[in-house]
mmCIF file of C-alpha atoms and ligand atoms in Angstrom:
data_model
loop_
_atom_site.group_PDB
_atom_site.id
_atom_site.type_symbol
_atom_site.label_atom_id
_atom_site.label_comp_id
_atom_site.label_asym_id
_atom_site.label_seq_id
_atom_site.Cartn_x
_atom_site.Cartn_y
_atom_site.Cartn_z
ATOM 1 C CA MET A 4 90.262 15.133 84.048
ATOM 2 C CA ILE A 5 88.586 18.542 84.502
ATOM 3 C CA GLY A 6 85.122 18.234 85.786
ATOM 4 C CA ASN A 7 81.889 20.547 84.749
ATOM 5 C CA ASN A 8 83.158 23.549 86.749
ATOM 6 C CA THR A 9 82.948 26.358 84.182
ATOM 7 C CA ALA A 10 85.633 28.322 85.889
ATOM 8 C CA GLU A 11 88.322 25.454 85.819
ATOM 9 C CA LEU A 12 87.209 24.747 82.143
ATOM 10 C CA LEU A 13 87.793 28.400 81.099
ATOM 11 C CA SER A 14 91.122 28.392 83.068
ATOM 12 C CA ALA A 15 92.300 25.526 80.960
ATOM 13 C CA ALA A 16 91.516 27.670 77.803
ATOM 14 C CA ASP A 17 93.516 30.244 79.227
ATOM 15 C CA ASN A 18 96.369 28.021 80.179
ATOM 16 C CA SER A 19 96.364 25.520 76.956
ATOM 17 C CA VAL A 20 94.578 26.550 73.987
ATOM 18 C CA LEU A 21 96.720 28.569 71.485
ATOM 19 C CA PHE A 22 95.209 32.106 71.163
ATOM 20 C CA THR A 23 93.602 32.737 67.724
ATOM 21 C CA SER A 24 90.178 34.544 68.541
ATOM 22 C CA ILE A 25 88.161 36.232 71.329
ATOM 23 C CA LYS A 26 85.417 33.718 72.254
ATOM 24 C CA PRO A 27 82.796 34.337 75.188
ATOM 25 C CA ASP A 28 83.546 33.071 78.674
ATOM 26 C CA LEU A 29 81.251 30.099 78.119
ATOM 27 C CA VAL A 30 81.894 26.106 77.175
ATOM 28 C CA MET A 31 79.550 24.779 75.150
ATOM 29 C CA GLU A 32 78.371 20.899 76.130
ATOM 30 C CA LYS A 33 75.709 19.631 73.947
ATOM 31 C CA GLY A 34 73.128 20.354 71.190
ATOM 32 C CA GLN A 35 70.011 19.288 70.023
ATOM 33 C CA GLY A 36 68.156 20.446 66.930
ATOM 34 C CA MET A 37 68.134 24.060 66.854
ATOM 35 C CA TYR A 38 69.615 24.515 70.334
ATOM 36 C CA LEU A 39 72.652 24.435 72.246
ATOM 37 C CA TRP A 40 73.562 24.237 75.952
ATOM 38 C CA ASP A 41 76.879 25.467 77.731
ATOM 39 C CA THR A 42 78.097 23.915 81.046
ATOM 40 C CA GLU A 43 75.797 26.106 83.130
ATOM 41 C CA GLY A 44 72.950 24.647 81.732
ATOM 42 C CA ASN A 45 72.099 27.787 79.649
ATOM 43 C CA GLN A 46 70.086 27.292 76.585
ATOM 44 C CA TYR A 47 70.643 28.962 73.198
ATOM 45 C CA LEU A 48 68.819 29.227 69.948
ATOM 46 C CA ASP A 49 71.358 28.564 67.500
ATOM 47 C CA PHE A 50 71.116 30.647 64.225
ATOM 48 C CA ILE A 51 74.824 30.100 63.164
ATOM 49 C CA GLY A 52 74.246 26.351 63.139
ATOM 50 C CA GLY A 53 77.912 25.453 63.553
ATOM 51 C CA TRP A 54 78.799 28.430 60.927
ATOM 52 C CA GLY A 55 76.721 26.939 58.352
ATOM 53 C CA THR A 56 77.616 23.559 58.904
ATOM 54 C CA ASN A 57 74.859 21.614 60.872
ATOM 55 C CA CYS A 58 72.268 21.826 58.235
ATOM 56 C CA LEU A 59 70.074 19.163 59.938
ATOM 57 C CA GLY A 60 70.426 20.669 63.381
ATOM 58 C CA HIS A 61 72.437 19.611 66.210
ATOM 59 C CA CYS A 62 72.983 15.770 66.849
ATOM 60 C CA PRO A 63 70.454 14.694 64.245
ATOM 61 C CA GLU A 64 69.706 10.892 64.366
ATOM 62 C CA VAL A 65 70.943 10.184 60.905
ATOM 63 C CA ILE A 66 74.436 11.269 61.806
ATOM 64 C CA THR A 67 74.190 9.153 65.044
ATOM 65 C CA ARG A 68 73.352 5.976 63.057
ATOM 66 C CA ALA A 69 75.380 6.374 60.231
ATOM 67 C CA LEU A 70 78.515 6.893 62.640
ATOM 68 C CA GLN A 71 77.454 3.988 64.765
ATOM 69 C CA ALA A 72 77.077 1.691 61.716
ATOM 70 C CA GLN A 73 80.521 2.894 60.334
ATOM 71 C CA THR A 74 82.492 2.771 63.297
ATOM 72 C CA THR A 75 81.852 -0.945 63.695
ATOM 73 C CA THR A 76 82.360 -1.550 59.910
ATOM 74 C CA LEU A 77 85.167 0.209 58.715
ATOM 75 C CA VAL A 78 86.849 3.420 60.074
ATOM 76 C CA ASN A 79 89.694 3.867 57.569
ATOM 77 C CA CYS A 80 91.006 1.701 54.927
ATOM 78 C CA SER A 81 93.676 4.180 53.517
ATOM 79 C CA PRO A 82 93.298 6.165 50.417
ATOM 80 C CA ALA A 83 94.886 3.347 48.383
ATOM 81 C CA PHE A 84 91.558 1.611 48.217
ATOM 82 C CA TYR A 85 88.125 2.450 47.122
ATOM 83 C CA ASN A 86 85.364 2.086 49.909
ATOM 84 C CA LYS A 87 81.577 1.429 49.538
ATOM 85 C CA PRO A 88 80.227 4.688 51.008
ATOM 86 C CA GLN A 89 82.543 6.603 49.152
ATOM 87 C CA LEU A 90 81.466 5.195 46.093
ATOM 88 C CA GLU A 91 77.460 5.582 46.904
ATOM 89 C CA PHE A 92 78.061 9.311 47.994
ATOM 90 C CA ALA A 93 79.984 10.059 44.925
ATOM 91 C CA GLN A 94 77.470 8.582 42.792
ATOM 92 C CA LEU A 95 74.664 10.556 44.715
ATOM 93 C CA LEU A 96 76.527 13.748 44.102
ATOM 94 C CA THR A 97 76.937 13.241 40.352
ATOM 95 C CA GLN A 98 73.508 12.455 39.804
ATOM 96 C CA ALA A 99 72.156 15.403 42.029
ATOM 97 C CA SER A 100 74.287 18.093 40.325
ATOM 98 C CA CYS A 101 75.682 18.934 36.755
ATOM 99 C CA PHE A 102 78.934 17.065 37.695
ATOM 100 C CA ASP A 103 80.709 13.982 36.427
ATOM 101 C CA ARG A 104 83.635 13.481 38.995
ATOM 102 C CA VAL A 105 84.243 14.011 42.741
ATOM 103 C CA PHE A 106 87.386 14.175 44.765
ATOM 104 C CA PHE A 107 86.531 14.079 48.611
ATOM 105 C CA THR A 108 88.792 15.832 51.103
ATOM 106 C CA SER A 109 88.062 17.416 54.736
ATOM 107 C CA THR A 110 87.733 21.312 54.797
ATOM 108 C CA GLY A 111 86.440 24.282 52.336
ATOM 109 C CA ALA A 112 90.146 25.216 52.046
ATOM 110 C CA GLU A 113 91.176 22.016 51.013
ATOM 111 C CA ALA A 114 88.515 21.566 48.219
ATOM 112 C CA ASN A 115 89.446 24.941 46.987
ATOM 113 C CA GLU A 116 93.141 24.124 46.852
ATOM 114 C CA GLY A 117 92.239 21.096 44.773
ATOM 115 C CA ALA A 118 90.373 23.286 42.310
ATOM 116 C CA ILE A 119 93.211 25.751 42.302
ATOM 117 C CA LYS A 120 95.514 22.846 41.405
ATOM 118 C CA LEU A 121 93.036 21.606 38.878
ATOM 119 C CA ALA A 122 92.734 25.160 36.984
ATOM 120 C CA ARG A 123 96.580 25.421 37.030
ATOM 121 C CA LYS A 124 96.857 21.891 35.515
ATOM 122 C CA TYR A 125 94.316 22.826 32.736
ATOM 123 C CA GLY A 126 96.366 25.992 32.251
ATOM 124 C CA ASN A 127 99.322 23.975 31.911
ATOM 125 C CA LYS A 128 98.064 21.429 29.813
ATOM 126 C CA ILE A 129 95.712 23.090 27.349
ATOM 127 C CA LEU A 130 96.168 26.751 27.742
ATOM 128 C CA GLY A 131 99.729 27.018 26.990
ATOM 129 C CA GLY A 132 101.092 27.649 30.670
ATOM 130 C CA ALA A 133 98.414 29.853 31.762
ATOM 131 C CA TYR A 134 98.193 29.975 35.313
ATOM 132 C CA GLU A 135 96.501 33.147 36.779
ATOM 133 C CA ILE A 136 93.245 32.561 38.503
ATOM 134 C CA ILE A 137 90.834 35.870 38.550
ATOM 135 C CA THR A 138 89.109 35.790 41.975
ATOM 136 C CA THR A 139 86.850 38.888 43.660
ATOM 137 C CA GLN A 140 87.521 41.275 46.221
ATOM 138 C CA ASN A 141 85.865 40.650 49.523
ATOM 139 C CA GLY A 142 85.660 37.128 48.690
ATOM 140 C CA PHE A 143 86.487 34.213 50.697
ATOM 141 C CA HIS A 144 88.135 30.895 50.005
ATOM 142 C CA GLY A 145 89.987 29.743 52.968
ATOM 143 C CA ARG A 146 92.914 29.811 55.268
ATOM 144 C CA THR A 147 95.388 27.672 53.826
ATOM 145 C CA LEU A 148 98.311 30.021 51.949
ATOM 146 C CA ALA A 149 97.017 29.625 48.699
ATOM 147 C CA THR A 150 93.261 29.978 49.598
ATOM 148 C CA MET A 151 94.339 33.193 51.573
ATOM 149 C CA SER A 152 95.867 34.692 48.441
ATOM 150 C CA ALA A 153 92.811 33.746 46.408
ATOM 151 C CA THR A 154 90.821 35.421 49.150
ATOM 152 C CA GLY A 155 90.141 39.131 48.496
ATOM 153 C CA LYS A 156 89.982 40.503 51.966
ATOM 154 C CA THR A 157 92.097 43.574 52.157
ATOM 155 C CA HIS A 158 93.407 43.231 55.784
ATOM 156 C CA TRP A 159 94.959 39.982 54.647
ATOM 157 C CA LYS A 160 97.150 41.558 52.038
ATOM 158 C CA SER A 161 100.397 41.715 53.964
ATOM 159 C CA LEU A 162 99.691 38.870 56.355
ATOM 160 C CA TYR A 163 101.973 35.719 55.854
ATOM 161 C CA ALA A 164 104.054 37.261 53.133
ATOM 162 C CA PRO A 165 105.396 36.158 50.683
ATOM 163 C CA LYS A 166 101.866 35.318 49.119
ATOM 164 C CA VAL A 167 101.207 32.266 46.872
ATOM 165 C CA SER A 168 101.306 34.345 43.489
ATOM 166 C CA GLY A 169 99.033 33.999 40.361
ATOM 167 C CA PHE A 170 95.928 35.660 41.780
ATOM 168 C CA ILE A 171 93.914 38.633 40.500
ATOM 169 C CA HIS A 172 91.626 40.250 42.842
ATOM 170 C CA VAL A 173 88.583 42.485 40.565
ATOM 171 C CA PRO A 174 85.277 44.088 42.060
ATOM 172 C CA TYR A 175 82.677 41.847 42.570
ATOM 173 C CA ASN A 176 79.631 42.072 40.395
ATOM 174 C CA ASP A 177 81.468 44.224 37.865
ATOM 175 C CA LEU A 178 81.451 42.087 34.566
ATOM 176 C CA ASP A 179 83.558 44.858 32.835
ATOM 177 C CA ALA A 180 86.210 44.475 35.380
ATOM 178 C CA ILE A 181 86.628 40.795 35.150
ATOM 179 C CA THR A 182 86.471 40.892 31.395
ATOM 180 C CA GLU A 183 89.125 43.547 31.314
ATOM 181 C CA ALA A 184 91.457 41.471 33.584
ATOM 182 C CA VAL A 185 91.239 38.362 31.658
ATOM 183 C CA ASN A 186 94.588 37.856 29.818
ATOM 184 C CA PRO A 187 96.773 35.037 28.041
ATOM 185 C CA ASN A 188 97.821 34.065 31.375
ATOM 186 C CA THR A 189 94.308 33.412 32.938
ATOM 187 C CA CYS A 190 93.204 30.027 33.363
ATOM 188 C CA ALA A 191 90.381 30.485 35.536
ATOM 189 C CA ILE A 192 87.722 32.582 37.458
ATOM 190 C CA MET A 193 86.799 31.588 40.877
ATOM 191 C CA LEU A 194 84.114 33.121 42.981
ATOM 192 C CA GLU A 195 81.449 32.613 45.339
ATOM 193 C CA LEU A 196 77.667 32.809 44.557
ATOM 194 C CA VAL A 197 76.929 34.721 47.827
ATOM 195 C CA GLN A 198 79.924 36.559 49.181
ATOM 196 C CA GLY A 199 79.181 35.008 52.681
ATOM 197 C CA GLU A 200 82.204 36.188 54.636
ATOM 198 C CA GLY A 201 82.193 39.298 52.949
ATOM 199 C CA GLY A 202 78.879 40.233 54.290
ATOM 200 C CA VAL A 203 76.143 38.187 52.364
ATOM 201 C CA HIS A 204 76.385 39.870 48.913
ATOM 202 C CA PRO A 205 74.566 37.671 46.254
ATOM 203 C CA ALA A 206 75.910 37.876 42.552
ATOM 204 C CA ASN A 207 73.590 39.462 39.953
ATOM 205 C CA PRO A 208 72.201 37.175 37.356
ATOM 206 C CA GLU A 209 73.510 39.114 34.418
ATOM 207 C CA TYR A 210 76.966 38.999 35.936
ATOM 208 C CA ILE A 211 76.811 35.053 36.388
ATOM 209 C CA THR A 212 75.551 34.461 32.908
ATOM 210 C CA GLY A 213 78.032 36.894 31.725
ATOM 211 C CA LEU A 214 80.862 35.097 33.359
ATOM 212 C CA ARG A 215 79.598 31.733 31.793
ATOM 213 C CA LYS A 216 79.737 33.259 28.254
ATOM 214 C CA LEU A 217 83.288 34.993 29.065
ATOM 215 C CA CYS A 218 84.866 31.749 29.984
ATOM 216 C CA ASP A 219 83.266 29.761 27.095
ATOM 217 C CA GLU A 220 84.625 32.507 24.691
ATOM 218 C CA LYS A 221 88.353 32.407 26.278
ATOM 219 C CA GLY A 222 88.374 28.497 27.038
ATOM 220 C CA ILE A 223 89.116 29.200 30.788
ATOM 221 C CA MET A 224 87.555 27.355 33.618
ATOM 222 C CA LEU A 225 84.471 28.630 35.780
ATOM 223 C CA ILE A 226 84.950 27.725 39.314
ATOM 224 C CA PHE A 227 82.249 28.262 41.977
ATOM 225 C CA ASP A 228 83.021 28.139 45.616
ATOM 226 C CA GLU A 229 79.753 26.733 46.777
ATOM 227 C CA VAL A 230 81.574 25.777 50.407
ATOM 228 C CA GLN A 231 78.848 28.408 51.952
ATOM 229 C CA THR A 232 76.058 28.218 49.755
ATOM 230 C CA GLY A 233 75.863 24.770 48.506
ATOM 231 C CA PHE A 234 73.671 21.951 50.106
ATOM 232 C CA GLY A 235 70.544 23.677 50.208
ATOM 233 C CA ARG A 236 71.392 26.683 52.052
ATOM 234 C CA THR A 237 70.176 29.212 49.453
ATOM 235 C CA GLY A 238 67.026 27.745 48.612
ATOM 236 C CA LYS A 239 68.212 25.475 45.910
ATOM 237 C CA LEU A 240 70.312 22.231 46.256
ATOM 238 C CA PHE A 241 73.261 24.155 44.718
ATOM 239 C CA ALA A 242 73.302 28.038 44.311
ATOM 240 C CA TYR A 243 74.196 27.824 40.512
ATOM 241 C CA GLU A 244 70.494 26.680 39.870
ATOM 242 C CA HIS A 245 69.329 30.041 40.645
ATOM 243 C CA TYR A 246 71.244 31.421 37.702
ATOM 244 C CA GLY A 247 70.190 28.958 34.728
ATOM 245 C CA ILE A 248 74.004 27.910 34.025
ATOM 246 C CA GLU A 249 76.437 25.526 34.881
ATOM 247 C CA PRO A 250 80.009 25.877 36.348
ATOM 248 C CA ASP A 251 82.908 23.859 35.206
ATOM 249 C CA VAL A 252 84.095 23.229 38.785
ATOM 250 C CA MET A 253 82.250 23.540 42.172
ATOM 251 C CA THR A 254 83.591 23.013 45.842
ATOM 252 C CA LEU A 255 81.249 22.002 48.585
ATOM 253 C CA ALA A 256 82.120 21.807 52.382
ATOM 254 C CA LYS A 257 80.108 23.200 55.456
ATOM 255 C CA GLY A 258 76.738 21.929 55.003
ATOM 256 C CA ILE A 259 77.714 18.744 53.257
ATOM 257 C CA GLY A 260 78.829 17.209 56.345
ATOM 258 C CA GLY A 261 76.052 18.311 58.616
ATOM 259 C CA GLY A 262 78.767 19.259 61.220
ATOM 260 C CA PHE A 263 81.262 16.397 60.326
ATOM 261 C CA PRO A 264 84.685 17.677 58.686
ATOM 262 C CA LEU A 265 84.018 17.088 54.823
ATOM 263 C CA SER A 266 84.425 18.541 51.702
ATOM 264 C CA ALA A 267 84.174 17.830 47.936
ATOM 265 C CA LEU A 268 85.537 19.196 44.732
ATOM 266 C CA LEU A 269 83.074 18.330 41.687
ATOM 267 C CA VAL A 270 84.228 18.555 38.206
ATOM 268 C CA LYS A 271 82.941 18.129 34.656
ATOM 269 C CA GLU A 272 84.526 15.088 32.806
ATOM 270 C CA LYS A 273 86.440 17.533 30.734
ATOM 271 C CA TYR A 274 88.435 18.492 33.589
ATOM 272 C CA ASN A 275 89.145 14.707 34.886
ATOM 273 C CA ILE A 276 92.674 15.645 33.858
ATOM 274 C CA PHE A 277 94.705 14.872 37.137
ATOM 275 C CA GLU A 278 97.762 12.127 36.462
ATOM 276 C CA VAL A 279 99.028 9.937 39.024
ATOM 277 C CA GLY A 280 100.443 11.753 41.950
ATOM 278 C CA ASP A 281 98.970 15.134 41.145
ATOM 279 C CA GLN A 282 96.417 15.097 43.859
ATOM 280 C CA GLY A 283 95.707 13.111 46.890
ATOM 281 C CA GLY A 284 95.594 13.108 50.808
ATOM 282 C CA THR A 285 95.547 10.526 53.635
ATOM 283 C CA TYR A 286 91.820 11.501 54.296
ATOM 284 C CA THR A 287 90.480 11.559 50.945
ATOM 285 C CA GLY A 288 87.392 9.620 50.822
ATOM 286 C CA GLN A 289 87.968 8.296 54.567
ATOM 287 C CA PRO A 290 85.056 5.693 55.202
ATOM 288 C CA LEU A 291 83.504 7.250 58.287
ATOM 289 C CA ALA A 292 83.240 10.844 56.792
ATOM 290 C CA MET A 293 81.766 9.285 53.464
ATOM 291 C CA ALA A 294 79.054 7.537 55.710
ATOM 292 C CA VAL A 295 78.200 10.463 57.395
ATOM 293 C CA GLY A 296 78.185 12.511 54.147
ATOM 294 C CA LEU A 297 75.994 10.154 52.573
ATOM 295 C CA ALA A 298 73.628 10.041 55.396
ATOM 296 C CA VAL A 299 73.345 13.835 55.281
ATOM 297 C CA ALA A 300 73.184 14.282 51.604
ATOM 298 C CA SER A 301 70.312 11.533 51.337
ATOM 299 C CA GLU A 302 68.485 13.390 54.012
ATOM 300 C CA VAL A 303 68.813 16.551 52.513
ATOM 301 C CA ILE A 304 67.908 15.435 49.095
ATOM 302 C CA GLY A 305 65.142 13.123 50.066
ATOM 303 C CA LYS A 306 63.360 15.437 52.015
ATOM 304 C CA TYR A 307 64.143 18.407 49.415
ATOM 305 C CA LEU A 308 65.218 20.584 52.602
ATOM 306 C CA TRP A 309 66.244 23.371 50.316
ATOM 307 C CA GLU A 310 62.515 24.076 50.071
ATOM 308 C CA ASN A 311 62.238 24.731 53.806
ATOM 309 C CA ALA A 312 65.291 26.995 53.490
ATOM 310 C CA GLU A 313 63.603 29.066 50.674
ATOM 311 C CA LYS A 314 60.335 29.162 52.579
ATOM 312 C CA GLN A 315 61.956 30.079 55.978
ATOM 313 C CA GLY A 316 64.300 32.340 54.426
ATOM 314 C CA ARG A 317 61.614 34.260 52.785
ATOM 315 C CA TYR A 318 59.746 34.518 56.073
ATOM 316 C CA ILE A 319 62.712 35.821 57.987
ATOM 317 C CA MET A 320 63.388 38.374 55.339
ATOM 318 C CA ASP A 321 59.689 39.546 55.100
ATOM 319 C CA LYS A 322 59.467 40.099 58.763
ATOM 320 C CA LEU A 323 62.838 41.658 58.775
ATOM 321 C CA SER A 324 61.666 44.176 56.160
ATOM 322 C CA GLU A 325 58.488 44.851 58.262
ATOM 323 C CA LEU A 326 60.632 45.652 61.289
ATOM 324 C CA SER A 327 63.491 47.289 59.607
ATOM 325 C CA GLU A 328 62.234 51.028 60.247
ATOM 326 C CA ASP A 329 61.372 50.445 63.869
ATOM 327 C CA LEU A 330 64.767 48.705 64.215
ATOM 328 C CA LYS A 331 67.028 50.744 62.205
ATOM 329 C CA LEU A 332 67.908 47.863 60.088
ATOM 330 C CA ARG A 333 69.168 48.390 56.443
ATOM 331 C CA ASN A 334 69.781 46.433 53.252
ATOM 332 C CA ILE A 335 68.231 43.308 54.262
ATOM 333 C CA ARG A 336 69.527 40.617 51.829
ATOM 334 C CA GLY A 337 70.453 37.104 51.029
ATOM 335 C CA LEU A 338 69.335 33.786 49.391
ATOM 336 C CA GLY A 339 67.541 31.175 51.533
ATOM 337 C CA LEU A 340 68.819 30.866 54.777
ATOM 338 C CA LEU A 341 71.797 33.120 54.029
ATOM 339 C CA ILE A 342 70.713 36.518 55.364
ATOM 340 C CA GLY A 343 72.510 39.542 56.131
ATOM 341 C CA MET A 344 71.142 43.078 57.308
ATOM 342 C CA ASP A 345 73.204 46.332 58.314
ATOM 343 C CA LEU A 346 73.014 48.294 61.416
ATOM 344 C CA PRO A 347 73.058 52.043 61.642
ATOM 345 C CA ASP A 348 76.541 51.737 62.951
ATOM 346 C CA ALA A 349 79.460 49.504 63.675
ATOM 347 C CA SER A 350 78.036 47.797 66.727
ATOM 348 C CA ALA A 351 77.689 44.248 65.429
ATOM 349 C CA ILE A 352 80.042 42.664 67.998
ATOM 350 C CA ALA A 353 78.311 44.317 70.830
ATOM 351 C CA ILE A 354 74.595 43.148 69.299
ATOM 352 C CA VAL A 355 75.841 39.498 68.790
ATOM 353 C CA SER A 356 77.238 39.415 72.339
ATOM 354 C CA GLU A 357 73.869 40.905 73.897
ATOM 355 C CA CYS A 358 71.907 38.264 71.774
ATOM 356 C CA LEU A 359 74.027 35.830 73.223
ATOM 357 C CA LYS A 360 73.205 36.740 76.815
ATOM 358 C CA GLU A 361 69.525 36.635 75.826
ATOM 359 C CA GLY A 362 69.894 33.084 74.381
ATOM 360 C CA LEU A 363 70.310 33.805 70.909
ATOM 361 C CA ILE A 364 73.437 32.670 68.738
ATOM 362 C CA ILE A 365 73.876 34.935 65.619
ATOM 363 C CA ASN A 366 77.320 36.113 63.712
ATOM 364 C CA THR A 367 78.914 39.207 62.174
ATOM 365 C CA PRO A 368 80.738 38.941 59.147
ATOM 366 C CA ASN A 369 81.983 42.654 59.803
ATOM 367 C CA PRO A 370 81.353 45.313 62.226
ATOM 368 C CA THR A 371 78.314 46.712 60.545
ATOM 369 C CA THR A 372 76.706 43.574 59.423
ATOM 370 C CA LEU A 373 74.880 40.812 61.056
ATOM 371 C CA ARG A 374 74.398 37.424 59.433
ATOM 372 C CA LEU A 375 71.899 34.402 59.903
ATOM 373 C CA MET A 376 72.354 30.867 58.634
ATOM 374 C CA PRO A 377 70.247 28.527 60.711
ATOM 375 C CA PRO A 378 70.116 24.790 60.248
ATOM 376 C CA LEU A 379 67.904 23.959 57.095
ATOM 377 C CA ILE A 380 65.312 22.366 59.514
ATOM 378 C CA VAL A 381 64.468 25.689 61.284
ATOM 379 C CA LYS A 382 60.736 26.144 61.819
ATOM 380 C CA LYS A 383 58.411 29.189 61.821
ATOM 381 C CA GLU A 384 58.269 29.133 65.617
ATOM 382 C CA GLU A 385 62.115 29.364 65.954
ATOM 383 C CA CYS A 386 62.181 32.142 63.517
ATOM 384 C CA ASP A 387 59.402 33.961 65.385
ATOM 385 C CA LYS A 388 61.590 33.254 68.652
ATOM 386 C CA MET A 389 64.798 34.408 66.802
ATOM 387 C CA LEU A 390 63.004 37.721 65.530
ATOM 388 C CA ALA A 391 61.708 38.534 68.982
ATOM 389 C CA ILE A 392 64.991 38.197 70.707
ATOM 390 C CA LEU A 393 66.746 40.098 67.945
ATOM 391 C CA ALA A 394 64.118 43.155 68.184
ATOM 392 C CA ARG A 395 64.240 43.246 71.829
ATOM 393 C CA VAL A 396 68.062 43.259 71.777
ATOM 394 C CA LEU A 397 68.158 46.169 69.058
ATOM 395 C CA LYS A 398 65.303 48.144 70.807
ATOM 396 C CA GLN A 399 67.138 48.159 74.017
ATOM 397 C CA TYR A 400 70.906 48.728 72.325
ATOM 398 C CA TYR A 401 69.598 51.815 70.526
ATOM 399 C CA SER A 402 66.949 52.706 73.007
ATOM 400 C CA LEU A 403 64.356 52.909 70.256
HETATM 401 C C1 PLP B 5 83.754 28.594 55.087
HETATM 402 C C2 PLP B 5 84.433 28.768 53.773
HETATM 403 C C3 PLP B 5 85.787 28.256 53.180
HETATM 404 C C4 PLP B 5 86.566 27.693 54.026
HETATM 405 O O1 PLP B 5 86.009 26.479 54.558
HETATM 406 P P1 PLP B 5 86.728 25.818 55.740
HETATM 407 O O2 PLP B 5 86.172 24.337 55.865
HETATM 408 O O3 PLP B 5 87.057 26.461 56.633
HETATM 409 O O4 PLP B 5 88.316 25.265 55.042
HETATM 410 C C5 PLP B 5 85.807 28.605 51.833
HETATM 411 N N1 PLP B 5 84.842 29.199 51.025
HETATM 412 C C6 PLP B 5 83.805 29.800 51.363
HETATM 413 C C7 PLP B 5 83.054 30.388 50.583
HETATM 414 C C8 PLP B 5 83.543 29.513 52.858
HETATM 415 O O5 PLP B 5 82.384 30.127 53.358
#
C-alpha cells in the first residue's frame, strides 16, 4: 500500500500511469461542496467541478445516500433485464424534456456514438441510404474513433488515420455554409449549442431556428450534443430551451451523473427505430448508475438549480465585464455557468497554473481562453472569492 506521502504517490504516477497528459505535481484526496483538498491538505476552490460533471458539488449527500441504498439492493442485473431505478429515471427524463425515449450509457462519447448510429440507421431505412453527418468546425463530440471523426478539431485531422468516414465539417454559426453542405447523402446535422471545448462559443438564435427549418425541409435529423450544456449548466434545464425549438435527438452526460459516469441518448418517438441487436452495451441502464442519476436529476429538477446557474452566471459575467479593462480580459461570453474569456496573449496555461497555486481551479480550452464551469450550487461568496483570486493572479502576471 502506498501511504499518504505525496512524493511517493507522484513517483507511483511516474512509474505506472500511462502518459496521456501533463498534470500538476499534486494528488487530490477529497472533496466537499465547492472545494477539493490534496494529499498535503491544501484546499482548492473548484471552478471546473469535475470538468462540468459535479453539478451538485463534491460528495453531495444525495449521491452518497443513493449509492449506499442501491449497493445493498442491486448493483447489476445485466442489460437483459429492466431494473427499477432505470425505469423511474427514464420516465423522469422524458417528462422533463421534449423526448419520448431514452438509452443509457456511461460516457458522452458513447451517447454520441449511439446518436451517430441512429442517424445512419434512419438514413438507411428512411432516406434511401444517406449516411453523411454534418458537424461543425471547432466542435467536440468525444474520443472514440467515430466521435473523434465527428469532432471538428483541426489538429485531430491526421490522428489515428484512417478516420471513420461520413463526416463533413462546416463553420459554426454559419447557416449558409451548412445549407450548402446538405446533399442527398446527408442523414443528420449534429452540433453543440455552446461549443465548450472549442472555447465557449454560444450558437446564434437565428442559426438554430434556421437549422431546425432546414432539417424539417430536407427530412434530416437534428442532433444536439448537450453533453456539456445539458442539465442546468446554461441557465435552463436543457440548452435547446433557450432557442424555442426542439431537436430530434439529444445526448447528455457530464452533469447528468453528478460526477458518476453516466450518459443518455434521448430521442423523439419517430426515431425509436433500432431493431433487436442494433444497439446495446453491458452497462446500459446499470442499476447503480441509474440510482445515482435518478437522485441527481431529482435534485436538479426539484430545486430548479438552473435558476441558480442563470443567476450566478450573470453575476460572474457582470463582474468580469466591470473588471475587464483593468485585467485586460476580452470577449467575456457564455450561457449560465459555462463562461469563457480571452486573455491578451497565449498565457492561459500559465494563468491556470498560477491560479492553482493560489487555491483556485479553473480551466483553459485553448491557449488564449479561460473557462469556468463551477457546480450549479455555487454561491455569490464563492464567485467573489474566485473573482478576487483571478484578478490578483492576472494583475501579478501582467504587472497591471
Ligand atoms: C465532454 C464532451 C463529450 C465527451 O464526453 P465523454 O464523457 O468525455 O466521453 C462530448 N461532447 C461534448 C460537447 C463534451 O463536452
